[in-house]
Amino acid sequence: MEIASKYDPKEVEGKWYQYWLDNKLFSSKPDGREPYTIVIPPPNVTGVLHMGHMLNNTIQDILVRRARMEGKNACWVPGTDHASIATEAKVVKKLAEQGIKKHDLTRDEFLKHAWDWTDEHGGISLKQLRRLGA
């Protein structure tokens, strides 16, 4: 077997992540083992992961792997967005760029824009976590 001279993430990461999914290595069901759970604090729907998120997730990854090695029933759960104030600010800014003022919209009209924003941006950070193997 020949080993590549450079690491190529495209050849390695997708294959292994799919293997982990296929073998349900991310699942955890209650059993007789001591439970150990960490919830990843939810990133805002307004953007992408940054180095602060990754430092936090790296520490959590180490703790969850250690718990598994100790025989605990470890579960690492990604949180999802909770910062509607930050989302609102992004939607208001996007509307302003289109010449629309929030106070000129009905509540339902504004919520439609907010849900459109969430649909477009809401899954980015979870996809990034998957690409990182979390």
mmCIF file of C-alpha atoms in Angstrom:
data_model
loop_
_atom_site.group_PDB
_atom_site.id
_atom_site.type_symbol
_atom_site.label_atom_id
_atom_site.label_comp_id
_atom_site.label_asym_id
_atom_site.label_seq_id
_atom_site.Cartn_x
_atom_site.Cartn_y
_atom_site.Cartn_z
ATOM 1 C CA MET A 1 0.000 0.000 0.000
ATOM 2 C CA GLU A 2 1.322 3.411 -0.965
ATOM 3 C CA ILE A 3 0.852 6.329 1.417
ATOM 4 C CA ALA A 4 0.217 9.738 -0.111
ATOM 5 C CA SER A 5 2.898 12.349 0.430
ATOM 6 C CA LYS A 6 0.252 14.988 1.330
ATOM 7 C CA TYR A 7 -2.950 14.774 3.296
ATOM 8 C CA ASP A 8 -5.978 15.160 1.052
ATOM 9 C CA PRO A 9 -9.091 15.788 3.155
ATOM 10 C CA LYS A 10 -11.415 15.057 0.206
ATOM 11 C CA GLU A 11 -10.141 11.494 0.030
ATOM 12 C CA VAL A 12 -10.303 10.821 3.758
ATOM 13 C CA GLU A 13 -12.887 12.836 5.641
ATOM 14 C CA GLY A 14 -16.005 12.131 3.593
ATOM 15 C CA LYS A 15 -15.312 8.399 3.582
ATOM 16 C CA TRP A 16 -14.819 8.182 7.327
ATOM 17 C CA TYR A 17 -17.736 10.440 8.199
ATOM 18 C CA GLN A 18 -20.027 8.259 6.098
ATOM 19 C CA TYR A 19 -18.618 5.170 7.835
ATOM 20 C CA TRP A 20 -19.391 6.724 11.225
ATOM 21 C CA LEU A 21 -22.951 7.524 10.080
ATOM 22 C CA ASP A 22 -23.512 4.081 8.540
ATOM 23 C CA ASN A 23 -22.365 2.377 11.742
ATOM 24 C CA LYS A 24 -24.401 4.706 13.986
ATOM 25 C CA LEU A 25 -21.301 5.827 15.838
ATOM 26 C CA PHE A 26 -22.941 9.169 16.609
ATOM 27 C CA SER A 27 -25.946 7.626 18.313
ATOM 28 C CA SER A 28 -26.414 7.073 22.007
ATOM 29 C CA LYS A 29 -29.236 5.187 23.677
ATOM 30 C CA PRO A 30 -29.773 4.934 27.430
ATOM 31 C CA ASP A 31 -28.365 1.749 28.902
ATOM 32 C CA GLY A 32 -26.702 0.592 32.112
ATOM 33 C CA ARG A 33 -23.556 2.672 31.609
ATOM 34 C CA GLU A 34 -23.016 5.968 33.377
ATOM 35 C CA PRO A 35 -24.404 8.715 31.125
ATOM 36 C CA TYR A 36 -22.199 11.579 29.976
ATOM 37 C CA THR A 37 -23.704 14.347 27.844
ATOM 38 C CA ILE A 38 -22.437 17.624 26.459
ATOM 39 C CA VAL A 39 -24.621 20.002 24.471
ATOM 40 C CA ILE A 40 -22.710 22.132 21.993
ATOM 41 C CA PRO A 41 -23.772 25.729 22.651
ATOM 42 C CA PRO A 42 -25.755 26.839 19.642
ATOM 43 C CA PRO A 43 -24.074 29.209 17.216
ATOM 44 C CA ASN A 44 -26.192 32.031 15.875
ATOM 45 C CA VAL A 45 -28.075 31.546 12.631
ATOM 46 C CA THR A 46 -26.396 34.762 11.516
ATOM 47 C CA GLY A 47 -23.063 33.397 10.479
ATOM 48 C CA VAL A 48 -20.477 30.679 10.329
ATOM 49 C CA LEU A 49 -18.275 29.037 12.918
ATOM 50 C CA HIS A 50 -15.198 30.956 14.025
ATOM 51 C CA MET A 51 -12.058 30.041 15.963
ATOM 52 C CA GLY A 52 -13.781 30.557 19.316
ATOM 53 C CA HIS A 53 -16.440 27.991 18.368
ATOM 54 C CA MET A 54 -13.752 25.572 17.240
ATOM 55 C CA LEU A 55 -11.710 25.926 20.418
ATOM 56 C CA ASN A 56 -14.818 25.177 22.455
ATOM 57 C CA ASN A 57 -15.796 22.237 20.209
ATOM 58 C CA THR A 58 -12.277 20.803 20.315
ATOM 59 C CA ILE A 59 -12.343 20.757 24.114
ATOM 60 C CA GLN A 60 -15.792 19.140 24.067
ATOM 61 C CA ASP A 61 -14.622 16.551 21.527
ATOM 62 C CA ILE A 62 -11.719 15.597 23.806
ATOM 63 C CA LEU A 63 -14.009 15.319 26.835
ATOM 64 C CA VAL A 64 -16.568 13.169 24.996
ATOM 65 C CA ARG A 65 -13.874 10.854 23.580
ATOM 66 C CA ARG A 66 -12.351 10.492 27.046
ATOM 67 C CA ALA A 67 -15.759 9.643 28.525
ATOM 68 C CA ARG A 68 -16.248 6.957 25.861
ATOM 69 C CA MET A 69 -12.817 5.514 26.594
ATOM 70 C CA GLU A 70 -13.813 5.365 30.272
ATOM 71 C CA GLY A 71 -16.839 3.255 29.290
ATOM 72 C CA LYS A 72 -19.464 5.957 29.774
ATOM 73 C CA ASN A 73 -22.491 6.267 27.518
ATOM 74 C CA ALA A 74 -21.363 9.516 25.935
ATOM 75 C CA CYS A 75 -23.664 11.723 23.888
ATOM 76 C CA TRP A 76 -22.526 14.940 22.212
ATOM 77 C CA VAL A 77 -25.533 16.941 21.036
ATOM 78 C CA PRO A 78 -25.295 19.976 18.741
ATOM 79 C CA GLY A 79 -27.473 22.884 19.793
ATOM 80 C CA THR A 80 -29.294 25.022 17.276
ATOM 81 C CA ASP A 81 -29.818 28.753 17.041
ATOM 82 C CA HIS A 82 -31.452 30.579 19.883
ATOM 83 C CA ALA A 83 -30.439 34.169 19.198
ATOM 84 C CA SER A 84 -33.461 35.659 17.511
ATOM 85 C CA ILE A 85 -32.277 39.172 18.365
ATOM 86 C CA ALA A 86 -29.124 38.666 16.290
ATOM 87 C CA THR A 87 -31.195 37.107 13.509
ATOM 88 C CA GLU A 88 -33.586 40.046 13.578
ATOM 89 C CA ALA A 89 -30.661 42.466 13.206
ATOM 90 C CA LYS A 90 -29.388 40.595 10.139
ATOM 91 C CA VAL A 91 -32.865 40.501 8.558
ATOM 92 C CA VAL A 92 -33.431 44.219 9.228
ATOM 93 C CA LYS A 93 -30.048 45.011 7.647
ATOM 94 C CA LYS A 94 -30.822 42.880 4.592
ATOM 95 C CA LEU A 95 -34.228 44.554 4.212
ATOM 96 C CA ALA A 96 -32.613 48.004 4.511
ATOM 97 C CA GLU A 97 -30.232 47.078 1.680
ATOM 98 C CA GLN A 98 -33.364 46.414 -0.395
ATOM 99 C CA GLY A 99 -34.881 49.755 0.645
ATOM 100 C CA ILE A 100 -37.430 48.165 2.981
ATOM 101 C CA LYS A 101 -37.995 49.396 6.541
ATOM 102 C CA LYS A 102 -39.068 46.903 9.172
ATOM 103 C CA HIS A 103 -41.788 49.161 10.554
ATOM 104 C CA ASP A 104 -43.379 49.308 7.073
ATOM 105 C CA LEU A 105 -44.028 45.539 7.211
ATOM 106 C CA THR A 106 -46.715 43.662 9.066
ATOM 107 C CA ARG A 107 -45.593 41.145 11.646
ATOM 108 C CA ASP A 108 -46.396 38.257 9.283
ATOM 109 C CA GLU A 109 -44.506 39.913 6.407
ATOM 110 C CA PHE A 110 -41.448 40.407 8.607
ATOM 111 C CA LEU A 111 -41.645 36.822 9.890
ATOM 112 C CA LYS A 112 -41.688 35.598 6.295
ATOM 113 C CA HIS A 113 -38.381 37.403 5.691
ATOM 114 C CA ALA A 114 -36.972 36.062 8.979
ATOM 115 C CA TRP A 115 -37.894 32.465 8.091
ATOM 116 C CA ASP A 116 -36.422 32.913 4.601
ATOM 117 C CA TRP A 117 -33.179 34.082 6.241
ATOM 118 C CA THR A 118 -33.214 31.119 8.638
ATOM 119 C CA ASP A 119 -33.886 28.655 5.804
ATOM 120 C CA GLU A 120 -30.919 30.061 3.869
ATOM 121 C CA HIS A 121 -28.423 30.397 6.730
ATOM 122 C CA GLY A 122 -29.715 28.179 9.527
ATOM 123 C CA GLY A 123 -27.899 24.951 8.716
ATOM 124 C CA ILE A 124 -24.483 26.345 7.824
ATOM 125 C CA SER A 125 -22.869 25.835 11.228
ATOM 126 C CA LEU A 126 -24.234 22.284 11.587
ATOM 127 C CA LYS A 127 -22.851 21.428 8.147
ATOM 128 C CA GLN A 128 -19.496 22.870 9.198
ATOM 129 C CA LEU A 129 -19.527 20.737 12.353
ATOM 130 C CA ARG A 130 -20.190 17.643 10.254
ATOM 131 C CA ARG A 131 -17.290 18.482 7.933
ATOM 132 C CA LEU A 132 -15.074 18.736 11.000
ATOM 133 C CA GLY A 133 -16.156 15.283 12.165
ATOM 134 C CA ALA A 134 -18.122 16.515 15.169
#
